[in-house]
Structure formats: structure tokens, C-alpha cells
């Protein structure tokens, strides 16, 4: 991969170490439209990694085997050469097989995908719970794929078989997210200007349509406790939804151009959003205020020119599981790693035509997709302070309003609210 010049502020910043690559097979037609890798994802338990190779194809590979092959073959790896080596949980059939890689033909260009795992004791929200076509076990792992034709296909990760075909959207399904609570509630974001809520434990029944966006919806993300949904799209606003009442909580105003990606921190106290205005904002979603701004153009563009610096559009943002680091991917051919308490990136890495990024389940690796292939980097590693671990533990169960009412010193309140 070629290197690219850094800005003055980034010349002394450490380069992130490359871990490996998963390269899609190439052929003459691969350079045509449709080769883009719009989505990458890790399974919640870290067992599998999936990405869209372009031209309808999704690749599913055992993640531990990927890491083993990276170690064996330095930093290069061809995706099609990966072979299964690890034991896995039982699937519905009860067979004990090794984890298998699968090449899935989804029938149309893939724009989004998400893993979902089931918790049997988590009750379905549907009215009729007497009989279902599918009975998902505790070890069930599903992959949802959002397609160009508006369909959502649900696959069994262990077998690669198609389980459900959801067909209510009328335009591209741009993003998908499962509720983290194991309920198998799936939310889809589409260019048809809606978000739709599906209950896979009720055989994929569509429960609700969330309306409010006036244009394309680009992305959506659940809070860690599954109570709040964030959605962003082709407008300057960030939408927050109450997922118990299926109602809008508030709009967050502050970006100057389309907002294209969003993700909550592991404790739910922070929300990161990425925009074509060349900025990543970190919000307190409970108060609707901006706490941090990570700029990708210096000096930052004024609002009237906020859409003009399209060589610095931010494409994707991801929150690390340590709650301290954020990764961003922009059109200036750079991946940046930020700390939530520092103004400038702590590490950078070069990437041409990057479109999406996400941290591995344990936070040790960042995966970024580009033209059908995936590149991996080691993430900044730092032992979290006891204060930060305590802050995260408290914020997992207490919104900002409750923290502010605690009978504790004001400086401690500010720390717990990520204001210092």
C-alpha cells in the first residue's frame, strides 16, 4: 500500500501496524461499478468475520483462523485460501462441526450486513408466540444482509443457508443493526427514507416503521442497553429514537452536511457521528450536546463551504471497546485513531478508497473495507485507568441526568459526564 503525505499536525503521529489483508479474487469485470466493499462486521462473540466483496458476494470466515493465517503469512492473505480449523458451537441441527467459511451469493449488490445472536430467555415482542417457523437456539448466529433491491436476507452463519427474505423496503437497504440484548430485533435503514423494525424471533415480522427522515437514511446504531436507536442520513440532523415506545426522543443539531455513520460508546454515555462536513462529533446523547470535535481538514471549513472539501469527507466511524479510542476513515486516504481526551490522532494508517471500518470484538484490530478487499491494523493499546473503568461501569446504568443529581463533588460529576 502506498504512503500518503500527512498534514503538519500529523507528521509526528505513529503509523498503525498492518496486521493482515483479505484480498478478493480479481477478474477483468471487477473494476466496474458494484465492486465496492460497503460493509464489514465481526460476530458478537468474535467467532466470525464477514464482508461484502462486491457483485452480490458476501464472504464469511472464522476470525481466529484469519489471525492464525496472518501470523503464518506475514501481512498478506488471500481470502479464498482460508481453511477451517476451530471447533464451534452447535447449530440447530445439533451437529458438531468445525467452523466453516462460506461464500454467499445474495442475488444483488450488498450494501449492509450485521450479525445477530439469540438469547432464548429473551421474549419476543410479538402477540402470537404459540408457533413459529424458526426456533432459534442459544448458540444460533445469524447474518443479515441488506441489498440494492430493498430486500433483507437472513442467513445461518454456521451452515450458510438462507432462512428469511424480508421484502418491505422499496429502496437500497443502506445499514442494519441488531439489538445487543439478544432479542433478535433488527433495524434497517433505507434510501426509502424509513427505518424498519423486524422481530426475527417472530419469523421476521415487521413490527414498526420509523418515519422522520426527509431523505435517504445512511446509518443506524443501537445503544448498548438496546433502549435507544440513533439514525443518520442525507441531512444535517442526528435522530434519536426510544425503542420501547418507537417514538423520536430528539434531533441533534450541529453538523453542516450529510451525516453518514454513527456509533455509541460501550457504556452508552457517548455517541460518535461522522459527516461529509469533514468532522466527527462526539455527543452526550442524553443531553444533546457536543462534547468533542475531531476535524479532518485544517482549518475546518466554514458552514457555507462545509460540503466543498469532498477530498476530506468522513466515510465511517467506530468506537473501540475500551471506550477510549475512536477510528475514523476519510476520503483523504487515511485511517485515523483518536483518543477521547486528545485533540489530534494518536495513530494513522494509509488506505485508498476506504468506505467502512469497524473494531474487532476485543478491540485489538480495526478492519476497513475498500474495493472488495479488507485491510486490518493493530489498534492503539493502552491499559485503562481505574477511574475510567469505574466511569464506564457507572455510565452503563446511569444516564447523564441521574449522574448530575448524585451527591458527589462537581469535578467527579464532570468526569463521569466526560466533560473533563
mmCIF file of C-alpha atoms in Angstrom:
data_model
loop_
_atom_site.group_PDB
_atom_site.id
_atom_site.type_symbol
_atom_site.label_atom_id
_atom_site.label_comp_id
_atom_site.label_asym_id
_atom_site.label_seq_id
_atom_site.Cartn_x
_atom_site.Cartn_y
_atom_site.Cartn_z
ATOM 1 C CA UNK A 1 0.000 0.000 0.000
ATOM 2 C CA UNK A 2 1.348 3.392 -0.918
ATOM 3 C CA UNK A 3 2.020 6.006 1.703
ATOM 4 C CA UNK A 4 0.443 9.437 1.618
ATOM 5 C CA UNK A 5 1.581 12.791 2.938
ATOM 6 C CA UNK A 6 0.319 13.790 6.362
ATOM 7 C CA UNK A 7 -0.736 17.220 7.497
ATOM 8 C CA UNK A 8 1.622 19.298 9.613
ATOM 9 C CA UNK A 9 -0.152 18.223 12.784
ATOM 10 C CA UNK A 10 0.161 14.529 11.911
ATOM 11 C CA UNK A 11 3.795 14.227 10.811
ATOM 12 C CA UNK A 12 4.920 13.058 14.244
ATOM 13 C CA UNK A 13 1.983 10.697 14.797
ATOM 14 C CA UNK A 14 2.754 6.973 14.918
ATOM 15 C CA UNK A 15 1.785 4.766 11.995
ATOM 16 C CA UNK A 16 -0.507 1.896 12.872
ATOM 17 C CA UNK A 17 0.967 -1.566 12.258
ATOM 18 C CA UNK A 18 -0.633 -3.633 9.491
ATOM 19 C CA UNK A 19 -1.937 -6.981 10.737
ATOM 20 C CA UNK A 20 -3.149 -8.559 7.524
ATOM 21 C CA UNK A 21 -5.246 -8.388 4.370
ATOM 22 C CA UNK A 22 -8.123 -10.374 2.931
ATOM 23 C CA UNK A 23 -7.948 -9.916 -0.814
ATOM 24 C CA UNK A 24 -10.932 -10.667 -3.010
ATOM 25 C CA UNK A 25 -10.261 -12.620 -6.224
ATOM 26 C CA UNK A 26 -9.820 -10.367 -9.234
ATOM 27 C CA UNK A 27 -11.072 -10.628 -12.786
ATOM 28 C CA UNK A 28 -11.479 -8.117 -15.635
ATOM 29 C CA UNK A 29 -15.040 -7.104 -14.714
ATOM 30 C CA UNK A 30 -14.146 -6.445 -11.058
ATOM 31 C CA UNK A 31 -13.196 -2.833 -11.686
ATOM 32 C CA UNK A 32 -16.718 -1.990 -12.775
ATOM 33 C CA UNK A 33 -19.381 -0.431 -10.551
ATOM 34 C CA UNK A 34 -20.526 -2.857 -7.866
ATOM 35 C CA UNK A 35 -17.097 -3.919 -6.627
ATOM 36 C CA UNK A 36 -17.280 -1.533 -3.641
ATOM 37 C CA UNK A 37 -16.949 -3.001 -0.155
ATOM 38 C CA UNK A 38 -19.641 -1.063 1.705
ATOM 39 C CA UNK A 39 -19.722 -3.123 4.872
ATOM 40 C CA UNK A 40 -17.583 -5.230 7.234
ATOM 41 C CA UNK A 41 -18.637 -6.858 10.512
ATOM 42 C CA UNK A 42 -17.446 -9.059 13.370
ATOM 43 C CA UNK A 43 -19.724 -11.554 15.111
ATOM 44 C CA UNK A 44 -20.622 -10.535 18.704
ATOM 45 C CA UNK A 45 -18.675 -13.491 20.131
ATOM 46 C CA UNK A 46 -15.695 -12.851 17.868
ATOM 47 C CA UNK A 47 -16.084 -16.184 16.062
ATOM 48 C CA UNK A 48 -16.651 -14.907 12.520
ATOM 49 C CA UNK A 49 -15.799 -12.016 10.260
ATOM 50 C CA UNK A 50 -17.885 -11.023 7.212
ATOM 51 C CA UNK A 51 -17.513 -8.500 4.423
ATOM 52 C CA UNK A 52 -19.074 -7.669 1.085
ATOM 53 C CA UNK A 53 -16.732 -8.470 -1.795
ATOM 54 C CA UNK A 54 -18.885 -6.667 -4.327
ATOM 55 C CA UNK A 55 -21.005 -8.106 -7.141
ATOM 56 C CA UNK A 56 -23.554 -9.754 -4.776
ATOM 57 C CA UNK A 57 -20.963 -11.746 -2.833
ATOM 58 C CA UNK A 58 -20.517 -11.854 0.956
ATOM 59 C CA UNK A 59 -17.608 -13.764 2.460
ATOM 60 C CA UNK A 60 -17.900 -15.368 5.921
ATOM 61 C CA UNK A 61 -14.673 -16.613 7.557
ATOM 62 C CA UNK A 62 -13.725 -17.904 11.046
ATOM 63 C CA UNK A 63 -11.925 -14.946 12.625
ATOM 64 C CA UNK A 64 -9.433 -16.951 14.698
ATOM 65 C CA UNK A 65 -8.332 -18.752 11.562
ATOM 66 C CA UNK A 66 -7.787 -15.388 9.877
ATOM 67 C CA UNK A 67 -5.480 -14.331 12.699
ATOM 68 C CA UNK A 68 -3.567 -17.622 12.507
ATOM 69 C CA UNK A 69 -3.070 -17.212 8.775
ATOM 70 C CA UNK A 70 -1.933 -13.618 9.226
ATOM 71 C CA UNK A 71 0.787 -14.851 11.575
ATOM 72 C CA UNK A 72 1.786 -17.603 9.165
ATOM 73 C CA UNK A 73 1.872 -15.477 6.042
ATOM 74 C CA UNK A 74 3.186 -12.183 7.392
ATOM 75 C CA UNK A 75 0.785 -9.419 6.300
ATOM 76 C CA UNK A 76 -0.643 -10.983 3.133
ATOM 77 C CA UNK A 77 -3.552 -13.378 2.836
ATOM 78 C CA UNK A 78 -5.916 -14.408 0.083
ATOM 79 C CA UNK A 79 -9.437 -14.880 1.387
ATOM 80 C CA UNK A 80 -10.188 -17.950 -0.717
ATOM 81 C CA UNK A 81 -7.305 -19.901 0.806
ATOM 82 C CA UNK A 82 -8.621 -19.821 4.384
ATOM 83 C CA UNK A 83 -9.492 -23.260 5.741
ATOM 84 C CA UNK A 84 -11.463 -24.037 8.935
ATOM 85 C CA UNK A 85 -9.511 -25.303 11.941
ATOM 86 C CA UNK A 86 -11.541 -24.440 15.047
ATOM 87 C CA UNK A 87 -14.407 -26.102 16.972
ATOM 88 C CA UNK A 88 -17.697 -24.257 17.075
ATOM 89 C CA UNK A 89 -20.965 -24.259 18.936
ATOM 90 C CA UNK A 90 -23.849 -26.468 17.847
ATOM 91 C CA UNK A 91 -26.252 -25.255 15.188
ATOM 92 C CA UNK A 92 -29.955 -26.036 15.196
ATOM 93 C CA UNK A 93 -29.253 -29.412 13.633
ATOM 94 C CA UNK A 94 -27.224 -30.421 16.682
ATOM 95 C CA UNK A 95 -24.242 -31.424 14.562
ATOM 96 C CA UNK A 96 -20.805 -30.717 15.946
ATOM 97 C CA UNK A 97 -18.751 -29.490 13.035
ATOM 98 C CA UNK A 98 -15.789 -27.227 12.577
ATOM 99 C CA UNK A 99 -16.497 -23.601 11.755
ATOM 100 C CA UNK A 100 -16.778 -23.244 8.012
ATOM 101 C CA UNK A 101 -16.162 -20.341 5.743
ATOM 102 C CA UNK A 102 -18.976 -19.558 3.339
ATOM 103 C CA UNK A 103 -19.220 -17.604 0.121
ATOM 104 C CA UNK A 104 -22.797 -16.300 -0.069
ATOM 105 C CA UNK A 105 -24.391 -15.066 -3.283
ATOM 106 C CA UNK A 106 -27.092 -12.648 -2.137
ATOM 107 C CA UNK A 107 -28.588 -12.111 -5.585
ATOM 108 C CA UNK A 108 -27.986 -8.356 -5.652
ATOM 109 C CA UNK A 109 -25.363 -5.806 -4.632
ATOM 110 C CA UNK A 110 -24.813 -5.900 -0.853
ATOM 111 C CA UNK A 111 -24.850 -2.557 0.954
ATOM 112 C CA UNK A 112 -25.052 -3.625 4.589
ATOM 113 C CA UNK A 113 -24.693 -6.588 6.906
ATOM 114 C CA UNK A 114 -24.955 -7.318 10.614
ATOM 115 C CA UNK A 115 -24.513 -10.291 12.926
ATOM 116 C CA UNK A 116 -27.199 -11.222 15.430
ATOM 117 C CA UNK A 117 -27.125 -13.804 18.226
ATOM 118 C CA UNK A 118 -30.061 -15.178 20.181
ATOM 119 C CA UNK A 119 -30.756 -15.326 23.901
ATOM 120 C CA UNK A 120 -33.580 -17.886 24.297
ATOM 121 C CA UNK A 121 -34.995 -16.424 27.500
ATOM 122 C CA UNK A 122 -35.415 -13.030 25.827
ATOM 123 C CA UNK A 123 -39.102 -12.955 24.972
ATOM 124 C CA UNK A 124 -40.380 -11.917 21.564
ATOM 125 C CA UNK A 125 -42.474 -8.753 21.402
ATOM 126 C CA UNK A 126 -44.986 -10.373 19.071
ATOM 127 C CA UNK A 127 -48.549 -11.139 20.125
ATOM 128 C CA UNK A 128 -48.764 -14.687 18.783
ATOM 129 C CA UNK A 129 -45.946 -16.651 20.372
ATOM 130 C CA UNK A 130 -47.532 -20.123 20.228
ATOM 131 C CA UNK A 131 -45.958 -21.275 16.965
ATOM 132 C CA UNK A 132 -43.019 -20.136 14.902
ATOM 133 C CA UNK A 133 -41.330 -21.397 11.802
ATOM 134 C CA UNK A 134 -37.907 -20.932 13.389
ATOM 135 C CA UNK A 135 -36.870 -21.681 16.943
ATOM 136 C CA UNK A 136 -33.513 -20.049 17.466
ATOM 137 C CA UNK A 137 -31.237 -21.790 19.923
ATOM 138 C CA UNK A 138 -28.806 -20.238 22.374
ATOM 139 C CA UNK A 139 -25.880 -20.867 20.040
ATOM 140 C CA UNK A 140 -27.652 -19.509 16.976
ATOM 141 C CA UNK A 141 -25.688 -16.951 14.971
ATOM 142 C CA UNK A 142 -27.363 -15.089 12.125
ATOM 143 C CA UNK A 143 -26.121 -12.784 9.393
ATOM 144 C CA UNK A 144 -28.444 -10.142 7.930
ATOM 145 C CA UNK A 145 -27.600 -8.713 4.505
ATOM 146 C CA UNK A 146 -29.190 -5.542 3.097
ATOM 147 C CA UNK A 147 -29.446 -5.425 -0.660
ATOM 148 C CA UNK A 148 -29.685 -2.961 -3.515
ATOM 149 C CA UNK A 149 -33.249 -4.057 -4.364
ATOM 150 C CA UNK A 150 -34.567 -3.282 -0.867
ATOM 151 C CA UNK A 151 -34.590 -6.867 0.378
ATOM 152 C CA UNK A 152 -33.009 -8.142 3.580
ATOM 153 C CA UNK A 153 -31.816 -11.735 3.586
ATOM 154 C CA UNK A 154 -31.132 -13.598 6.840
ATOM 155 C CA UNK A 155 -28.553 -16.410 6.790
ATOM 156 C CA UNK A 156 -27.459 -19.146 9.218
ATOM 157 C CA UNK A 157 -23.773 -18.382 9.777
ATOM 158 C CA UNK A 158 -22.851 -21.987 10.621
ATOM 159 C CA UNK A 159 -24.443 -23.538 7.535
ATOM 160 C CA UNK A 160 -24.584 -20.652 5.072
ATOM 161 C CA UNK A 161 -28.276 -21.391 4.422
ATOM 162 C CA UNK A 162 -30.876 -18.725 3.699
ATOM 163 C CA UNK A 163 -33.509 -18.535 6.470
ATOM 164 C CA UNK A 164 -35.612 -15.442 5.780
ATOM 165 C CA UNK A 165 -36.234 -12.967 2.973
ATOM 166 C CA UNK A 166 -37.649 -9.630 4.209
ATOM 167 C CA UNK A 167 -39.172 -7.513 1.461
ATOM 168 C CA UNK A 168 -40.873 -4.331 2.754
ATOM 169 C CA UNK A 169 -38.278 -1.688 1.809
ATOM 170 C CA UNK A 170 -38.638 -0.099 -1.617
ATOM 171 C CA UNK A 171 -35.072 1.209 -1.990
ATOM 172 C CA UNK A 172 -31.483 0.280 -1.066
ATOM 173 C CA UNK A 173 -31.055 -1.072 2.482
ATOM 174 C CA UNK A 174 -28.090 1.063 3.491
ATOM 175 C CA UNK A 175 -27.487 -0.171 7.048
ATOM 176 C CA UNK A 176 -28.539 -2.884 9.515
ATOM 177 C CA UNK A 177 -28.159 -3.258 13.271
ATOM 178 C CA UNK A 178 -29.278 -5.907 15.761
ATOM 179 C CA UNK A 179 -30.326 -5.045 19.308
ATOM 180 C CA UNK A 180 -27.415 -6.076 21.564
ATOM 181 C CA UNK A 181 -29.747 -7.722 24.121
ATOM 182 C CA UNK A 182 -30.135 -10.984 22.190
ATOM 183 C CA UNK A 183 -33.791 -10.348 21.346
ATOM 184 C CA UNK A 184 -33.059 -10.662 17.602
ATOM 185 C CA UNK A 185 -34.732 -7.312 16.993
ATOM 186 C CA UNK A 186 -33.285 -5.984 13.724
ATOM 187 C CA UNK A 187 -33.448 -2.388 12.488
ATOM 188 C CA UNK A 188 -32.858 -1.495 8.846
ATOM 189 C CA UNK A 189 -32.088 1.929 7.366
ATOM 190 C CA UNK A 190 -33.007 2.588 3.755
ATOM 191 C CA UNK A 191 -32.933 5.092 0.948
ATOM 192 C CA UNK A 192 -36.735 4.945 1.037
ATOM 193 C CA UNK A 193 -36.417 7.436 3.947
ATOM 194 C CA UNK A 194 -37.584 4.953 6.606
ATOM 195 C CA UNK A 195 -36.233 2.737 9.338
ATOM 196 C CA UNK A 196 -37.996 -0.588 9.852
ATOM 197 C CA UNK A 197 -38.009 -2.745 12.966
ATOM 198 C CA UNK A 198 -38.125 -6.529 12.492
ATOM 199 C CA UNK A 199 -38.597 -9.339 15.038
ATOM 200 C CA UNK A 200 -36.670 -12.375 13.822
ATOM 201 C CA UNK A 201 -37.991 -14.467 16.709
ATOM 202 C CA UNK A 202 -41.407 -13.886 15.149
ATOM 203 C CA UNK A 203 -40.203 -15.261 11.805
ATOM 204 C CA UNK A 204 -39.104 -11.815 10.623
ATOM 205 C CA UNK A 205 -42.352 -9.979 11.293
ATOM 206 C CA UNK A 206 -42.032 -6.237 10.671
ATOM 207 C CA UNK A 207 -43.074 -4.550 13.904
ATOM 208 C CA UNK A 208 -42.769 -0.842 13.178
ATOM 209 C CA UNK A 209 -41.846 1.764 10.580
ATOM 210 C CA UNK A 210 -39.935 4.756 11.971
ATOM 211 C CA UNK A 211 -40.564 7.886 9.906
ATOM 212 C CA UNK A 212 -38.928 11.277 10.340
ATOM 213 C CA UNK A 213 -36.074 11.445 7.854
ATOM 214 C CA UNK A 214 -36.851 13.622 4.859
ATOM 215 C CA UNK A 215 -34.205 11.977 2.688
ATOM 216 C CA UNK A 216 -32.033 8.863 2.444
ATOM 217 C CA UNK A 217 -31.160 7.151 5.738
ATOM 218 C CA UNK A 218 -27.483 6.171 5.736
ATOM 219 C CA UNK A 219 -26.911 4.504 9.086
ATOM 220 C CA UNK A 220 -28.326 3.342 12.404
ATOM 221 C CA UNK A 221 -26.955 2.053 15.703
ATOM 222 C CA UNK A 222 -28.370 0.726 18.978
ATOM 223 C CA UNK A 223 -27.241 1.903 22.386
ATOM 224 C CA UNK A 224 -25.610 -0.909 24.424
ATOM 225 C CA UNK A 225 -28.757 -1.430 26.521
ATOM 226 C CA UNK A 226 -30.922 -1.544 23.367
ATOM 227 C CA UNK A 227 -33.182 1.239 24.646
ATOM 228 C CA UNK A 228 -32.113 3.965 22.167
ATOM 229 C CA UNK A 229 -31.599 3.898 18.422
ATOM 230 C CA UNK A 230 -29.565 6.512 16.582
ATOM 231 C CA UNK A 231 -30.147 7.116 12.876
ATOM 232 C CA UNK A 232 -28.359 9.430 10.425
ATOM 233 C CA UNK A 233 -28.856 10.313 6.794
ATOM 234 C CA UNK A 234 -28.816 12.834 3.990
ATOM 235 C CA UNK A 235 -29.461 15.779 6.281
ATOM 236 C CA UNK A 236 -27.532 17.609 8.967
ATOM 237 C CA UNK A 237 -29.548 16.150 11.862
ATOM 238 C CA UNK A 238 -28.921 13.102 14.036
ATOM 239 C CA UNK A 239 -32.096 11.301 15.151
ATOM 240 C CA UNK A 240 -32.537 9.514 18.494
ATOM 241 C CA UNK A 241 -35.431 7.074 18.978
ATOM 242 C CA UNK A 242 -36.981 5.487 22.078
ATOM 243 C CA UNK A 243 -37.110 1.790 21.170
ATOM 244 C CA UNK A 244 -39.608 0.916 23.895
ATOM 245 C CA UNK A 245 -42.194 3.388 22.587
ATOM 246 C CA UNK A 246 -40.924 3.597 18.982
ATOM 247 C CA UNK A 247 -41.003 7.380 19.210
ATOM 248 C CA UNK A 248 -38.457 10.088 18.447
ATOM 249 C CA UNK A 249 -36.617 11.404 21.505
ATOM 250 C CA UNK A 250 -34.792 14.340 19.917
ATOM 251 C CA UNK A 251 -32.781 15.589 16.968
ATOM 252 C CA UNK A 252 -29.136 16.506 17.491
ATOM 253 C CA UNK A 253 -28.191 19.624 15.520
ATOM 254 C CA UNK A 254 -24.609 20.651 14.796
ATOM 255 C CA UNK A 255 -23.276 19.027 11.629
ATOM 256 C CA UNK A 256 -23.070 21.124 8.461
ATOM 257 C CA UNK A 257 -23.550 18.393 5.848
ATOM 258 C CA UNK A 258 -24.909 14.848 5.451
ATOM 259 C CA UNK A 259 -24.260 12.581 8.437
ATOM 260 C CA UNK A 260 -23.225 9.138 7.203
ATOM 261 C CA UNK A 261 -22.274 7.000 10.213
ATOM 262 C CA UNK A 262 -22.916 6.716 13.950
ATOM 263 C CA UNK A 263 -21.956 4.511 16.888
ATOM 264 C CA UNK A 264 -22.432 4.539 20.663
ATOM 265 C CA UNK A 265 -19.621 4.095 23.159
ATOM 266 C CA UNK A 266 -19.574 0.756 25.046
ATOM 267 C CA UNK A 267 -21.152 2.352 28.126
ATOM 268 C CA UNK A 268 -23.777 4.265 26.158
ATOM 269 C CA UNK A 269 -22.656 7.619 27.556
ATOM 270 C CA UNK A 270 -21.245 8.902 24.247
ATOM 271 C CA UNK A 271 -22.335 8.904 20.614
ATOM 272 C CA UNK A 272 -19.909 9.376 17.708
ATOM 273 C CA UNK A 273 -21.191 10.658 14.349
ATOM 274 C CA UNK A 274 -19.302 11.121 11.072
ATOM 275 C CA UNK A 275 -20.253 13.650 8.398
ATOM 276 C CA UNK A 276 -19.322 14.926 4.964
ATOM 277 C CA UNK A 277 -18.587 18.220 6.752
ATOM 278 C CA UNK A 278 -15.108 16.682 7.445
ATOM 279 C CA UNK A 279 -15.840 16.276 11.165
ATOM 280 C CA UNK A 280 -16.526 13.567 13.707
ATOM 281 C CA UNK A 281 -18.582 14.786 16.644
ATOM 282 C CA UNK A 282 -18.820 13.031 19.991
ATOM 283 C CA UNK A 283 -22.126 13.816 21.717
ATOM 284 C CA UNK A 284 -23.740 13.311 25.052
ATOM 285 C CA UNK A 285 -26.878 11.671 23.612
ATOM 286 C CA UNK A 286 -28.813 12.211 26.843
ATOM 287 C CA UNK A 287 -28.334 15.990 26.747
ATOM 288 C CA UNK A 288 -27.927 16.501 23.016
ATOM 289 C CA UNK A 289 -24.683 18.480 23.361
ATOM 290 C CA UNK A 290 -21.368 18.139 21.511
ATOM 291 C CA UNK A 291 -18.510 17.170 23.832
ATOM 292 C CA UNK A 292 -15.696 16.619 21.309
ATOM 293 C CA UNK A 293 -14.869 17.502 17.708
ATOM 294 C CA UNK A 294 -12.337 15.590 15.596
ATOM 295 C CA UNK A 295 -11.507 17.548 12.449
ATOM 296 C CA UNK A 296 -10.111 16.077 9.230
ATOM 297 C CA UNK A 297 -9.401 19.404 7.499
ATOM 298 C CA UNK A 298 -7.356 22.253 8.978
ATOM 299 C CA UNK A 299 -8.567 24.881 9.315
ATOM 300 C CA UNK A 300 -12.081 23.378 9.358
ATOM 301 C CA UNK A 301 -14.414 24.567 6.591
ATOM 302 C CA UNK A 302 -16.926 27.254 7.481
ATOM 303 C CA UNK A 303 -20.597 26.203 7.294
ATOM 304 C CA UNK A 304 -21.115 27.816 3.895
ATOM 305 C CA UNK A 305 -18.282 25.698 2.451
ATOM 306 C CA UNK A 306 -18.944 22.613 4.584
ATOM 307 C CA UNK A 307 -19.791 20.486 1.555
ATOM 308 C CA UNK A 308 -16.889 21.657 -0.573
ATOM 309 C CA UNK A 309 -13.968 19.701 0.856
ATOM 310 C CA UNK A 310 -15.026 16.391 -0.645
ATOM 311 C CA UNK A 311 -11.462 15.061 -0.501
ATOM 312 C CA UNK A 312 -11.864 15.043 3.295
ATOM 313 C CA UNK A 313 -15.382 13.628 3.637
ATOM 314 C CA UNK A 314 -15.542 11.268 6.601
ATOM 315 C CA UNK A 315 -16.998 7.939 5.483
ATOM 316 C CA UNK A 316 -17.091 5.840 8.646
ATOM 317 C CA UNK A 317 -16.574 5.949 12.401
ATOM 318 C CA UNK A 318 -16.190 3.209 15.002
ATOM 319 C CA UNK A 319 -15.932 3.200 18.794
ATOM 320 C CA UNK A 320 -13.374 0.888 20.408
ATOM 321 C CA UNK A 321 -14.492 -1.481 23.132
ATOM 322 C CA UNK A 322 -12.142 0.145 25.639
ATOM 323 C CA UNK A 323 -14.282 3.295 25.440
ATOM 324 C CA UNK A 324 -11.145 5.401 24.951
ATOM 325 C CA UNK A 325 -10.479 5.215 21.208
ATOM 326 C CA UNK A 326 -12.388 6.112 18.065
ATOM 327 C CA UNK A 327 -11.425 5.219 14.494
ATOM 328 C CA UNK A 328 -12.406 7.338 11.502
ATOM 329 C CA UNK A 329 -11.986 6.787 7.779
ATOM 330 C CA UNK A 330 -11.957 9.691 5.323
ATOM 331 C CA UNK A 331 -11.569 10.392 1.607
ATOM 332 C CA UNK A 332 -8.077 11.821 2.138
ATOM 333 C CA UNK A 333 -6.759 8.214 2.014
ATOM 334 C CA UNK A 334 -6.176 7.994 5.755
ATOM 335 C CA UNK A 335 -7.483 5.956 8.671
ATOM 336 C CA UNK A 336 -7.143 7.785 11.990
ATOM 337 C CA UNK A 337 -7.210 6.543 15.578
ATOM 338 C CA UNK A 338 -8.271 9.135 18.155
ATOM 339 C CA UNK A 339 -8.339 9.210 21.941
ATOM 340 C CA UNK A 340 -11.408 10.795 23.515
ATOM 341 C CA UNK A 341 -9.166 13.067 25.591
ATOM 342 C CA UNK A 342 -6.766 14.273 22.861
ATOM 343 C CA UNK A 343 -7.221 16.751 20.017
ATOM 344 C CA UNK A 344 -5.107 15.028 17.367
ATOM 345 C CA UNK A 345 -4.939 11.377 16.211
ATOM 346 C CA UNK A 346 -2.677 9.039 18.157
ATOM 347 C CA UNK A 347 -2.113 6.745 15.169
ATOM 348 C CA UNK A 348 -2.760 6.874 11.426
ATOM 349 C CA UNK A 349 -2.671 4.443 8.515
ATOM 350 C CA UNK A 350 -2.945 4.860 4.725
ATOM 351 C CA UNK A 351 -5.950 3.460 2.823
ATOM 352 C CA UNK A 352 -7.125 4.190 -0.721
ATOM 353 C CA UNK A 353 -10.871 4.423 -1.388
ATOM 354 C CA UNK A 354 -11.878 3.268 2.092
ATOM 355 C CA UNK A 355 -15.624 3.072 2.704
ATOM 356 C CA UNK A 356 -16.223 1.339 6.059
ATOM 357 C CA UNK A 357 -14.435 0.355 9.250
ATOM 358 C CA UNK A 358 -15.136 -1.455 12.499
ATOM 359 C CA UNK A 359 -13.218 -2.702 15.544
ATOM 360 C CA UNK A 360 -12.922 -6.402 16.304
ATOM 361 C CA UNK A 361 -14.907 -7.732 19.246
ATOM 362 C CA UNK A 362 -11.930 -7.498 21.604
ATOM 363 C CA UNK A 363 -10.883 -4.115 20.189
ATOM 364 C CA UNK A 364 -7.390 -5.270 19.191
ATOM 365 C CA UNK A 365 -7.851 -4.935 15.420
ATOM 366 C CA UNK A 366 -9.531 -2.465 13.091
ATOM 367 C CA UNK A 367 -10.949 -3.781 9.824
ATOM 368 C CA UNK A 368 -11.531 -1.417 6.888
ATOM 369 C CA UNK A 369 -13.136 -2.232 3.559
ATOM 370 C CA UNK A 370 -12.009 -0.999 0.142
ATOM 371 C CA UNK A 371 -12.878 -2.193 -3.388
ATOM 372 C CA UNK A 372 -13.890 -5.704 -2.356
ATOM 373 C CA UNK A 373 -10.895 -6.357 -0.086
ATOM 374 C CA UNK A 374 -10.290 -5.770 3.637
ATOM 375 C CA UNK A 375 -7.255 -4.423 5.483
ATOM 376 C CA UNK A 376 -6.505 -4.865 9.178
ATOM 377 C CA UNK A 377 -4.445 -2.771 11.588
ATOM 378 C CA UNK A 378 -3.376 -3.206 15.174
ATOM 379 C CA UNK A 379 -5.202 -0.648 17.286
ATOM 380 C CA UNK A 380 -3.668 1.597 19.966
ATOM 381 C CA UNK A 381 -3.293 -0.476 23.107
ATOM 382 C CA UNK A 382 -3.478 1.161 26.490
ATOM 383 C CA UNK A 383 -4.412 -0.171 29.916
ATOM 384 C CA UNK A 384 -7.495 1.742 31.004
ATOM 385 C CA UNK A 385 -7.205 3.632 34.258
ATOM 386 C CA UNK A 386 -9.233 2.521 37.257
ATOM 387 C CA UNK A 387 -11.073 5.853 37.087
ATOM 388 C CA UNK A 388 -12.134 5.214 33.501
ATOM 389 C CA UNK A 389 -13.244 1.647 34.257
ATOM 390 C CA UNK A 390 -15.316 2.918 37.163
ATOM 391 C CA UNK A 391 -16.772 5.651 34.954
ATOM 392 C CA UNK A 392 -17.811 3.120 32.341
ATOM 393 C CA UNK A 393 -19.366 0.845 34.972
ATOM 394 C CA UNK A 394 -21.435 3.721 36.350
ATOM 395 C CA UNK A 395 -22.443 5.078 32.952
ATOM 396 C CA UNK A 396 -23.681 1.695 31.758
ATOM 397 C CA UNK A 397 -26.570 2.005 34.225
ATOM 398 C CA UNK A 398 -26.976 5.765 34.737
ATOM 399 C CA UNK A 399 -27.910 8.427 32.160
ATOM 400 C CA UNK A 400 -26.398 11.904 32.433
ATOM 401 C CA UNK A 401 -29.406 13.367 34.259
ATOM 402 C CA UNK A 402 -29.052 10.861 37.096
ATOM 403 C CA UNK A 403 -25.295 11.374 37.331
ATOM 404 C CA UNK A 404 -25.787 15.126 37.707
ATOM 405 C CA UNK A 405 -28.062 14.523 40.707
ATOM 406 C CA UNK A 406 -25.541 12.408 42.593
ATOM 407 C CA UNK A 407 -24.336 13.932 45.909
ATOM 408 C CA UNK A 408 -20.687 13.990 44.826
ATOM 409 C CA UNK A 409 -18.126 16.753 44.058
ATOM 410 C CA UNK A 410 -18.695 18.706 40.853
ATOM 411 C CA UNK A 411 -15.339 17.637 39.384
ATOM 412 C CA UNK A 412 -16.318 13.988 39.782
ATOM 413 C CA UNK A 413 -19.637 14.704 38.073
ATOM 414 C CA UNK A 414 -17.799 16.369 35.179
ATOM 415 C CA UNK A 415 -15.506 13.354 34.855
ATOM 416 C CA UNK A 416 -18.425 10.919 34.895
ATOM 417 C CA UNK A 417 -20.116 13.022 32.197
ATOM 418 C CA UNK A 418 -16.968 13.010 30.013
ATOM 419 C CA UNK A 419 -16.655 16.782 30.347
ATOM 420 C CA UNK A 420 -13.047 16.622 31.591
#
